[in-house]
mmCIF file of C-alpha atoms and ligand atoms in Angstrom:
data_model
loop_
_atom_site.group_PDB
_atom_site.id
_atom_site.type_symbol
_atom_site.label_atom_id
_atom_site.label_comp_id
_atom_site.label_asym_id
_atom_site.label_seq_id
_atom_site.Cartn_x
_atom_site.Cartn_y
_atom_site.Cartn_z
ATOM 1 C CA UNK A 17 -17.111 59.827 -21.222
ATOM 2 C CA UNK A 18 -13.933 61.770 -21.429
ATOM 3 C CA UNK A 19 -13.902 61.866 -17.720
ATOM 4 C CA UNK A 20 -14.019 58.090 -17.620
ATOM 5 C CA UNK A 21 -11.077 57.578 -20.079
ATOM 6 C CA UNK A 22 -9.105 60.173 -18.267
ATOM 7 C CA UNK A 23 -9.227 58.172 -15.081
ATOM 8 C CA UNK A 24 -7.719 55.137 -16.634
ATOM 9 C CA UNK A 25 -4.225 56.317 -17.469
ATOM 10 C CA UNK A 26 -3.311 57.633 -14.008
ATOM 11 C CA UNK A 27 -4.609 54.408 -12.415
ATOM 12 C CA UNK A 28 -2.709 52.329 -14.926
ATOM 13 C CA UNK A 29 0.538 54.014 -14.282
ATOM 14 C CA UNK A 30 0.211 53.947 -10.533
ATOM 15 C CA UNK A 31 -0.733 50.301 -10.536
ATOM 16 C CA UNK A 32 2.160 49.393 -12.925
ATOM 17 C CA UNK A 33 4.555 51.268 -10.703
ATOM 18 C CA UNK A 34 3.389 49.572 -7.625
ATOM 19 C CA UNK A 35 3.298 46.055 -9.091
ATOM 20 C CA UNK A 36 6.737 46.345 -10.623
ATOM 21 C CA UNK A 37 8.324 47.690 -7.406
ATOM 22 C CA UNK A 38 6.709 45.202 -4.978
ATOM 23 C CA UNK A 39 9.641 44.089 -2.866
ATOM 24 C CA UNK A 40 8.223 40.636 -2.011
ATOM 25 C CA UNK A 41 5.194 38.389 -2.669
ATOM 26 C CA UNK A 42 3.186 39.907 0.239
ATOM 27 C CA UNK A 43 3.549 43.363 -1.101
ATOM 28 C CA UNK A 44 2.620 42.164 -4.592
ATOM 29 C CA UNK A 45 -0.538 40.631 -3.368
ATOM 30 C CA UNK A 46 -1.445 43.800 -1.550
ATOM 31 C CA UNK A 47 -0.944 45.719 -4.815
ATOM 32 C CA UNK A 48 -3.119 43.186 -6.669
ATOM 33 C CA UNK A 49 -5.927 43.481 -4.133
ATOM 34 C CA UNK A 50 -5.842 47.266 -4.240
ATOM 35 C CA UNK A 51 -6.100 47.541 -7.934
ATOM 36 C CA UNK A 52 -7.493 44.267 -9.388
ATOM 37 C CA UNK A 53 -9.260 42.836 -6.332
ATOM 38 C CA UNK A 54 -12.985 42.596 -5.892
ATOM 39 C CA UNK A 55 -13.037 46.094 -4.268
ATOM 40 C CA UNK A 56 -9.901 47.390 -6.244
ATOM 41 C CA UNK A 57 -9.617 50.670 -7.921
ATOM 42 C CA UNK A 58 -9.634 49.290 -11.485
ATOM 43 C CA UNK A 59 -12.506 47.090 -10.619
ATOM 44 C CA UNK A 60 -14.391 50.093 -9.266
ATOM 45 C CA UNK A 61 -13.795 51.872 -12.522
ATOM 46 C CA UNK A 62 -15.104 48.946 -14.547
ATOM 47 C CA UNK A 63 -18.293 48.928 -12.565
ATOM 48 C CA UNK A 64 -18.920 52.492 -13.761
ATOM 49 C CA UNK A 65 -18.907 51.309 -17.342
ATOM 50 C CA UNK A 66 -22.593 50.388 -17.213
ATOM 51 C CA UNK A 67 -23.567 53.924 -16.325
ATOM 52 C CA UNK A 68 -22.022 55.445 -19.461
ATOM 53 C CA UNK A 69 -24.034 56.535 -22.412
ATOM 54 C CA UNK A 70 -24.500 53.674 -24.958
ATOM 55 C CA UNK A 71 -22.261 55.175 -27.705
ATOM 56 C CA UNK A 72 -19.381 55.741 -25.251
ATOM 57 C CA UNK A 73 -19.301 52.176 -23.979
ATOM 58 C CA UNK A 74 -17.285 50.430 -26.644
ATOM 59 C CA UNK A 75 -14.271 52.742 -26.544
ATOM 60 C CA UNK A 76 -14.289 53.043 -22.785
ATOM 61 C CA UNK A 77 -14.642 49.282 -22.367
ATOM 62 C CA UNK A 78 -11.899 48.676 -24.773
ATOM 63 C CA UNK A 79 -9.565 51.081 -22.915
ATOM 64 C CA UNK A 80 -10.267 49.770 -19.450
ATOM 65 C CA UNK A 81 -9.938 46.111 -20.565
ATOM 66 C CA UNK A 82 -6.530 46.890 -22.227
ATOM 67 C CA UNK A 83 -5.395 48.388 -18.856
ATOM 68 C CA UNK A 84 -6.598 45.393 -17.022
ATOM 69 C CA UNK A 85 -4.747 42.911 -19.249
ATOM 70 C CA UNK A 86 -1.525 44.945 -18.968
ATOM 71 C CA UNK A 87 -1.784 45.046 -15.130
ATOM 72 C CA UNK A 88 -2.346 41.276 -15.098
ATOM 73 C CA UNK A 89 0.551 40.526 -17.160
ATOM 74 C CA UNK A 90 2.698 42.921 -15.054
ATOM 75 C CA UNK A 91 1.496 41.046 -12.003
ATOM 76 C CA UNK A 92 2.374 37.571 -13.449
ATOM 77 C CA UNK A 93 5.809 38.748 -14.447
ATOM 78 C CA UNK A 94 6.618 40.248 -11.083
ATOM 79 C CA UNK A 95 5.280 37.108 -9.297
ATOM 80 C CA UNK A 96 7.589 34.933 -11.408
ATOM 81 C CA UNK A 97 10.622 37.220 -10.602
ATOM 82 C CA UNK A 98 9.847 37.158 -6.882
ATOM 83 C CA UNK A 99 9.323 33.397 -6.796
ATOM 84 C CA UNK A 100 12.555 32.753 -8.477
ATOM 85 C CA UNK A 101 14.276 35.139 -6.119
ATOM 86 C CA UNK A 102 12.779 33.316 -3.086
ATOM 87 C CA UNK A 103 13.986 29.961 -4.390
ATOM 88 C CA UNK A 104 17.582 31.190 -4.772
ATOM 89 C CA UNK A 105 20.040 30.056 -2.114
ATOM 90 C CA UNK A 106 20.476 32.680 0.591
ATOM 91 C CA UNK A 107 24.206 32.103 0.904
ATOM 92 C CA UNK A 108 26.666 32.111 -1.919
ATOM 93 C CA UNK A 109 27.930 28.565 -2.729
ATOM 94 C CA UNK A 110 31.209 27.608 -0.916
ATOM 95 C CA UNK A 111 33.130 25.636 -3.474
ATOM 96 C CA UNK A 112 35.772 24.679 -0.874
ATOM 97 C CA UNK A 113 33.326 22.526 1.100
ATOM 98 C CA UNK A 114 33.927 18.758 0.905
ATOM 99 C CA UNK A 115 31.755 16.828 -1.635
ATOM 100 C CA UNK A 116 28.768 14.790 -0.633
ATOM 101 C CA UNK A 117 28.665 11.288 -2.033
ATOM 102 C CA UNK A 118 25.351 9.502 -2.334
ATOM 103 C CA UNK A 119 25.561 6.426 -0.090
ATOM 104 C CA UNK A 120 25.309 3.073 -1.874
ATOM 105 C CA UNK A 121 22.525 0.910 -0.605
ATOM 106 C CA UNK A 122 22.973 -2.900 -0.057
ATOM 107 C CA UNK A 123 20.967 -6.028 -0.151
ATOM 108 C CA UNK A 124 18.702 -6.923 2.737
ATOM 109 C CA UNK A 125 20.404 -9.374 5.098
ATOM 110 C CA UNK A 126 17.675 -11.955 4.207
ATOM 111 C CA UNK A 127 18.350 -11.460 0.552
ATOM 112 C CA UNK A 128 22.097 -11.898 1.183
ATOM 113 C CA UNK A 129 21.700 -15.145 3.142
ATOM 114 C CA UNK A 130 19.323 -16.473 0.476
ATOM 115 C CA UNK A 131 21.809 -15.700 -2.211
ATOM 116 C CA UNK A 132 24.512 -17.534 -0.262
ATOM 117 C CA UNK A 133 22.339 -20.599 0.153
ATOM 118 C CA UNK A 134 21.471 -20.548 -3.542
ATOM 119 C CA UNK A 135 25.088 -20.127 -4.527
ATOM 120 C CA UNK A 136 26.143 -23.108 -2.369
ATOM 121 C CA UNK A 137 23.447 -25.404 -3.808
ATOM 122 C CA UNK A 138 24.249 -24.324 -7.396
ATOM 123 C CA UNK A 139 27.773 -25.612 -6.871
ATOM 124 C CA UNK A 140 26.310 -29.196 -6.411
ATOM 125 C CA UNK A 141 23.982 -28.937 -9.346
ATOM 126 C CA UNK A 142 20.716 -27.607 -7.953
ATOM 127 C CA UNK A 143 18.526 -25.232 -9.976
ATOM 128 C CA UNK A 144 16.208 -22.609 -8.391
ATOM 129 C CA UNK A 145 12.439 -23.255 -8.741
ATOM 130 C CA UNK A 146 9.518 -20.978 -7.843
ATOM 131 C CA UNK A 147 5.843 -21.387 -7.146
ATOM 132 C CA UNK A 148 2.857 -19.274 -6.092
ATOM 133 C CA UNK A 149 2.462 -17.812 -2.611
ATOM 134 C CA UNK A 150 -1.332 -17.995 -3.092
ATOM 135 C CA UNK A 151 -1.613 -21.730 -3.240
ATOM 136 C CA UNK A 152 -4.491 -24.245 -3.027
ATOM 137 C CA UNK A 153 -4.982 -26.933 -0.384
ATOM 138 C CA UNK A 154 -4.200 -29.689 -2.824
ATOM 139 C CA UNK A 155 -0.594 -28.591 -3.432
ATOM 140 C CA UNK A 156 0.012 -27.354 0.077
ATOM 141 C CA UNK A 157 -1.442 -30.419 1.979
ATOM 142 C CA UNK A 158 -3.197 -33.211 0.072
ATOM 143 C CA UNK A 159 -0.514 -34.012 -2.464
ATOM 144 C CA UNK A 160 2.069 -33.951 0.340
ATOM 145 C CA UNK A 161 0.130 -36.725 2.028
ATOM 146 C CA UNK A 162 -1.182 -34.548 4.817
ATOM 147 C CA UNK A 163 -4.417 -35.851 6.192
ATOM 148 C CA UNK A 164 -7.621 -33.576 6.216
ATOM 149 C CA UNK A 165 -7.560 -33.426 10.028
ATOM 150 C CA UNK A 166 -3.917 -32.344 10.338
ATOM 151 C CA UNK A 167 -3.635 -29.364 12.733
ATOM 152 C CA UNK A 168 -1.628 -27.349 10.159
ATOM 153 C CA UNK A 169 -4.847 -27.186 8.000
ATOM 154 C CA UNK A 170 -6.817 -25.608 10.764
ATOM 155 C CA UNK A 171 -8.110 -22.055 10.032
ATOM 156 C CA UNK A 172 -6.357 -21.203 13.344
ATOM 157 C CA UNK A 173 -2.989 -21.931 11.776
ATOM 158 C CA UNK A 174 -3.396 -21.001 8.090
ATOM 159 C CA UNK A 175 -4.653 -17.994 6.195
ATOM 160 C CA UNK A 176 -7.483 -19.196 3.926
ATOM 161 C CA UNK A 177 -8.726 -16.926 1.160
ATOM 162 C CA UNK A 178 -12.322 -16.328 0.507
ATOM 163 C CA UNK A 179 -12.111 -16.840 -3.234
ATOM 164 C CA UNK A 180 -12.532 -20.122 -4.991
ATOM 165 C CA UNK A 181 -10.231 -21.855 -7.528
ATOM 166 C CA UNK A 182 -8.142 -19.434 -9.586
ATOM 167 C CA UNK A 183 -9.560 -18.331 -12.967
ATOM 168 C CA UNK A 184 -8.447 -20.587 -15.728
ATOM 169 C CA UNK A 185 -7.355 -23.355 -13.286
ATOM 170 C CA UNK A 186 -7.826 -26.842 -14.760
ATOM 171 C CA UNK A 187 -11.113 -28.527 -13.713
ATOM 172 C CA UNK A 188 -10.555 -29.789 -10.145
ATOM 173 C CA UNK A 189 -9.547 -33.412 -10.267
ATOM 174 C CA UNK A 190 -9.767 -33.493 -6.407
ATOM 175 C CA UNK A 191 -12.724 -33.016 -4.226
ATOM 176 C CA UNK A 192 -13.775 -29.386 -4.038
ATOM 177 C CA UNK A 193 -12.305 -28.576 -0.581
ATOM 178 C CA UNK A 194 -8.797 -29.328 -1.804
ATOM 179 C CA UNK A 195 -9.135 -26.259 -4.162
ATOM 180 C CA UNK A 196 -9.711 -23.777 -1.352
ATOM 181 C CA UNK A 197 -7.113 -21.109 -1.699
ATOM 182 C CA UNK A 198 -4.716 -20.222 1.013
ATOM 183 C CA UNK A 199 -1.361 -18.473 1.625
ATOM 184 C CA UNK A 200 1.169 -21.191 1.472
ATOM 185 C CA UNK A 201 2.313 -22.416 4.905
ATOM 186 C CA UNK A 202 5.586 -23.837 3.475
ATOM 187 C CA UNK A 203 7.591 -24.026 0.346
ATOM 188 C CA UNK A 204 7.067 -27.757 0.189
ATOM 189 C CA UNK A 205 4.005 -27.112 -2.144
ATOM 190 C CA UNK A 206 6.540 -26.329 -4.961
ATOM 191 C CA UNK A 207 7.874 -29.823 -4.693
ATOM 192 C CA UNK A 208 4.483 -31.016 -6.094
ATOM 193 C CA UNK A 209 4.262 -28.197 -8.706
ATOM 194 C CA UNK A 210 7.709 -29.094 -10.115
ATOM 195 C CA UNK A 211 7.275 -32.830 -10.117
ATOM 196 C CA UNK A 212 3.746 -32.636 -11.651
ATOM 197 C CA UNK A 213 5.183 -30.768 -14.613
ATOM 198 C CA UNK A 214 8.462 -32.438 -15.310
ATOM 199 C CA UNK A 215 9.758 -36.075 -15.477
ATOM 200 C CA UNK A 216 12.531 -37.172 -12.992
ATOM 201 C CA UNK A 217 15.345 -36.578 -12.211
ATOM 202 C CA UNK A 218 14.813 -33.436 -10.205
ATOM 203 C CA UNK A 219 17.307 -31.309 -8.374
ATOM 204 C CA UNK A 220 15.825 -28.072 -7.166
ATOM 205 C CA UNK A 221 15.847 -25.610 -4.364
ATOM 206 C CA UNK A 222 13.035 -23.118 -3.675
ATOM 207 C CA UNK A 223 13.568 -20.021 -1.706
ATOM 208 C CA UNK A 224 10.393 -18.204 -0.936
ATOM 209 C CA UNK A 225 8.028 -16.530 1.415
ATOM 210 C CA UNK A 226 5.555 -18.430 3.544
ATOM 211 C CA UNK A 227 2.649 -17.431 5.819
ATOM 212 C CA UNK A 228 1.316 -18.680 9.207
ATOM 213 C CA UNK A 229 -1.290 -17.380 11.641
ATOM 214 C CA UNK A 230 1.282 -16.663 14.352
ATOM 215 C CA UNK A 231 1.439 -13.549 16.491
ATOM 216 C CA UNK A 232 4.692 -11.724 15.934
ATOM 217 C CA UNK A 233 7.249 -12.080 18.829
ATOM 218 C CA UNK A 234 10.970 -12.366 19.051
ATOM 219 C CA UNK A 235 11.070 -15.713 17.199
ATOM 220 C CA UNK A 236 7.719 -15.685 15.154
ATOM 221 C CA UNK A 237 6.265 -13.618 12.352
ATOM 222 C CA UNK A 238 3.182 -14.295 10.321
ATOM 223 C CA UNK A 239 5.255 -14.181 7.228
ATOM 224 C CA UNK A 240 8.881 -15.510 6.912
ATOM 225 C CA UNK A 241 11.038 -17.271 4.385
ATOM 226 C CA UNK A 242 12.053 -20.858 3.706
ATOM 227 C CA UNK A 243 14.284 -22.799 1.478
ATOM 228 C CA UNK A 244 12.981 -26.172 0.184
ATOM 229 C CA UNK A 245 15.165 -28.668 -1.493
ATOM 230 C CA UNK A 246 14.242 -31.692 -3.513
ATOM 231 C CA UNK A 247 16.376 -34.324 -5.079
ATOM 232 C CA UNK A 248 14.864 -37.156 -7.157
ATOM 233 C CA UNK A 249 16.803 -39.789 -9.014
ATOM 234 C CA UNK A 250 17.493 -43.583 -9.113
ATOM 235 C CA UNK A 251 18.960 -45.003 -5.862
ATOM 236 C CA UNK A 252 19.123 -41.856 -3.911
ATOM 237 C CA UNK A 253 19.995 -42.483 -0.231
ATOM 238 C CA UNK A 254 20.020 -40.759 3.219
ATOM 239 C CA UNK A 255 23.761 -40.624 2.750
ATOM 240 C CA UNK A 256 23.320 -38.268 -0.185
ATOM 241 C CA UNK A 257 21.054 -36.148 1.863
ATOM 242 C CA UNK A 258 23.460 -35.889 4.700
ATOM 243 C CA UNK A 259 26.375 -35.248 2.506
ATOM 244 C CA UNK A 260 24.607 -32.421 0.636
ATOM 245 C CA UNK A 261 23.305 -30.784 3.776
ATOM 246 C CA UNK A 262 26.744 -30.975 5.486
ATOM 247 C CA UNK A 263 28.391 -29.319 2.487
ATOM 248 C CA UNK A 264 25.985 -26.445 2.387
ATOM 249 C CA UNK A 265 25.941 -25.801 6.042
ATOM 250 C CA UNK A 266 29.755 -25.806 6.246
ATOM 251 C CA UNK A 267 29.801 -23.222 3.574
ATOM 252 C CA UNK A 268 27.150 -21.147 5.304
ATOM 253 C CA UNK A 269 28.210 -21.451 8.876
ATOM 254 C CA UNK A 270 31.944 -22.214 8.800
ATOM 255 C CA UNK A 271 33.984 -25.232 7.994
ATOM 256 C CA UNK A 272 34.035 -26.626 11.429
ATOM 257 C CA UNK A 273 30.219 -26.895 11.528
ATOM 258 C CA UNK A 274 28.853 -30.367 12.369
ATOM 259 C CA UNK A 275 25.381 -31.734 11.785
ATOM 260 C CA UNK A 276 23.313 -34.526 13.178
ATOM 261 C CA UNK A 277 20.000 -36.191 12.266
ATOM 262 C CA UNK A 278 17.306 -37.007 14.745
ATOM 263 C CA UNK A 279 14.240 -39.133 13.803
ATOM 264 C CA UNK A 280 11.079 -36.998 13.356
ATOM 265 C CA UNK A 281 7.690 -37.174 11.491
ATOM 266 C CA UNK A 282 6.595 -35.424 8.356
ATOM 267 C CA UNK A 283 3.757 -36.797 6.310
ATOM 268 C CA UNK A 284 5.630 -36.355 3.004
ATOM 269 C CA UNK A 285 8.832 -38.096 3.986
ATOM 270 C CA UNK A 286 9.576 -41.584 5.303
ATOM 271 C CA UNK A 287 11.852 -41.763 7.229
ATOM 272 C CA UNK A 288 11.934 -38.247 8.376
ATOM 273 C CA UNK A 289 14.525 -36.365 10.371
ATOM 274 C CA UNK A 290 15.257 -33.020 12.032
ATOM 275 C CA UNK A 291 18.714 -31.550 11.425
ATOM 276 C CA UNK A 292 20.638 -30.041 14.348
ATOM 277 C CA UNK A 293 23.936 -28.318 13.741
ATOM 278 C CA UNK A 294 26.733 -27.264 15.914
ATOM 279 C CA UNK A 295 29.344 -24.634 15.367
ATOM 280 C CA UNK A 296 31.083 -21.678 16.896
ATOM 281 C CA UNK A 297 27.798 -19.807 16.255
ATOM 282 C CA UNK A 298 25.620 -22.121 18.365
ATOM 283 C CA UNK A 299 28.287 -22.106 21.086
ATOM 284 C CA UNK A 300 28.178 -18.335 21.113
ATOM 285 C CA UNK A 301 24.473 -18.742 21.776
ATOM 286 C CA UNK A 302 25.249 -21.090 24.668
ATOM 287 C CA UNK A 303 24.008 -24.141 22.791
ATOM 288 C CA UNK A 304 25.881 -27.380 21.828
ATOM 289 C CA UNK A 305 23.235 -28.153 19.116
ATOM 290 C CA UNK A 306 20.554 -26.125 17.401
ATOM 291 C CA UNK A 307 17.678 -27.471 15.421
ATOM 292 C CA UNK A 308 17.857 -26.041 11.929
ATOM 293 C CA UNK A 309 15.823 -28.006 9.359
ATOM 294 C CA UNK A 310 13.298 -30.805 8.647
ATOM 295 C CA UNK A 311 14.042 -33.467 6.010
ATOM 296 C CA UNK A 312 13.530 -37.018 4.921
ATOM 297 C CA UNK A 313 13.222 -39.486 2.093
ATOM 298 C CA UNK A 314 10.352 -38.602 -0.239
ATOM 299 C CA UNK A 315 7.270 -40.685 0.739
ATOM 300 C CA UNK A 316 6.159 -43.213 -1.910
ATOM 301 C CA UNK A 317 2.552 -41.710 -1.705
ATOM 302 C CA UNK A 318 3.967 -38.367 -2.883
ATOM 303 C CA UNK A 319 5.545 -39.953 -5.850
ATOM 304 C CA UNK A 320 2.247 -41.642 -6.664
ATOM 305 C CA UNK A 321 0.456 -38.292 -6.406
ATOM 306 C CA UNK A 322 2.585 -36.704 -9.031
ATOM 307 C CA UNK A 323 2.689 -39.728 -11.280
ATOM 308 C CA UNK A 324 6.292 -40.868 -10.514
ATOM 309 C CA UNK A 325 6.793 -44.639 -10.145
ATOM 310 C CA UNK A 326 7.983 -45.213 -6.508
ATOM 311 C CA UNK A 327 9.481 -48.506 -7.508
ATOM 312 C CA UNK A 328 11.929 -46.634 -9.785
ATOM 313 C CA UNK A 329 12.355 -43.262 -8.303
ATOM 314 C CA UNK A 330 13.796 -42.328 -4.919
ATOM 315 C CA UNK A 331 14.478 -38.940 -3.417
ATOM 316 C CA UNK A 332 14.957 -36.651 -0.496
ATOM 317 C CA UNK A 333 13.655 -33.312 0.527
ATOM 318 C CA UNK A 334 14.388 -30.826 3.222
ATOM 319 C CA UNK A 335 13.078 -27.486 4.349
ATOM 320 C CA UNK A 336 14.471 -24.716 6.645
ATOM 321 C CA UNK A 337 13.853 -21.176 7.664
ATOM 322 C CA UNK A 338 16.023 -18.468 6.185
ATOM 323 C CA UNK A 339 15.428 -16.009 9.112
ATOM 324 C CA UNK A 340 16.654 -18.662 11.494
ATOM 325 C CA UNK A 341 19.907 -19.098 9.573
ATOM 326 C CA UNK A 342 20.376 -15.324 9.353
ATOM 327 C CA UNK A 343 19.704 -14.883 13.138
ATOM 328 C CA UNK A 344 22.268 -17.481 14.054
ATOM 329 C CA UNK A 345 24.742 -16.235 11.621
ATOM 330 C CA UNK A 346 24.561 -12.581 12.616
ATOM 331 C CA UNK A 347 23.664 -13.115 16.297
ATOM 332 C CA UNK A 348 20.257 -11.395 15.860
ATOM 333 C CA UNK A 349 17.851 -12.066 18.762
ATOM 334 C CA UNK A 350 14.563 -10.604 17.392
ATOM 335 C CA UNK A 351 13.112 -11.691 14.108
ATOM 336 C CA UNK A 352 11.014 -8.540 13.761
ATOM 337 C CA UNK A 353 14.153 -6.488 13.131
ATOM 338 C CA UNK A 354 14.130 -7.935 9.515
ATOM 339 C CA UNK A 355 10.915 -6.434 8.672
ATOM 340 C CA UNK A 356 11.063 -2.996 10.233
ATOM 341 C CA UNK A 357 13.496 -1.640 7.660
ATOM 342 C CA UNK A 358 15.232 0.560 10.117
ATOM 343 C CA UNK A 359 18.353 1.654 8.218
ATOM 344 C CA UNK A 360 20.435 1.667 11.447
ATOM 345 C CA UNK A 361 19.815 -2.179 11.517
ATOM 346 C CA UNK A 362 20.105 -2.712 7.846
ATOM 347 C CA UNK A 363 23.426 -0.764 7.340
ATOM 348 C CA UNK A 364 25.214 -3.257 9.501
ATOM 349 C CA UNK A 365 25.120 -6.057 6.868
HETATM 350 N N1 DAH B 5 7.711 -28.075 5.353
HETATM 351 C C1 DAH B 5 8.360 -28.243 6.621
HETATM 352 C C2 DAH B 5 8.045 -27.090 7.490
HETATM 353 O O1 DAH B 5 7.580 -26.113 7.035
HETATM 354 C C3 DAH B 5 9.839 -28.381 6.488
HETATM 355 C C4 DAH B 5 10.156 -29.678 5.739
HETATM 356 C C5 DAH B 5 10.322 -30.813 6.414
HETATM 357 C C6 DAH B 5 10.378 -29.736 4.432
HETATM 358 C C7 DAH B 5 10.676 -32.015 5.908
HETATM 359 C C8 DAH B 5 10.693 -30.847 3.726
HETATM 360 C C9 DAH B 5 10.843 -32.121 4.508
HETATM 361 O O2 DAH B 5 10.788 -30.922 2.415
HETATM 362 O O3 DAH B 5 11.139 -33.202 3.840
HETATM 363 O O4 DAH B 5 8.322 -27.163 8.727
#
């Protein structure tokens, strides 16, 4: 018994000395293993406890446990010291070095162009409206007078969702297929949502993301951005449409910008046009005219669908791609650059 207790003190002292003097974490670990490890010296001593006479065990156990706790706390303390030491800078701080300023970020070029477009339309009284990107067939196609067999409705062209009508949606007034969900193919669906919930007049623009089943290449991407415009009032004319579009494009693309309308077809407008524009930017791209938008006078059937009287109300609508405007404006030749988020690209705007 006396022999056992006598072994503790020298072991304790040796261990403490080694732990406290460990010059680095590796040496500390070595010291831990040699005293407290599975085959360490103190562990070996503790294993002898069982062999002591019964009456000697309590005192011996108490003494060896106290030593163990002391060593463990010395170990933790030295580990803390060594870790703090390792984290300290190796070199002294040189206060004469120039400062480092955190670089300010900036808005994405598509956001900047969108904000410019919105700002121009605000000047002539348009408000920004919004709608869901997960849309149903009714708002995306049927209400816009798009026939069931129109190619845009094909699953080859549009991302349909497997789910049915959204939870809490009003009971479908239309035939069931019109409530199939899809990722909206254009922002034109928001025309319907806005007109269905407010009486005329309407003067809105709708910037937003749209989706199509296209493979990505230099001019296509499965998601891109559009701006929709809708103006409804009494006695609205094509002249209003032209004047407004001309004002906005001159603001966006420079005051010498010219626009022209070409006849086209959209199911939700009649007559319908495509808008071309010409400016220093198109000439830089080697083109006299570049197609930029679709537009037209709102089709009477669309007014019927939202409960507006087509005998009283007239209007126009347009839609164009934001990427296309940004590409022309900045001379960018690959649409994918917008989505890669390479800071070397983004920093330039
Ligand atoms: N929705 C059409 C598209 O995605 C663009 C468009 C054309 C919108 C004519 C309109 C419009 O509002 O009147 O290509």
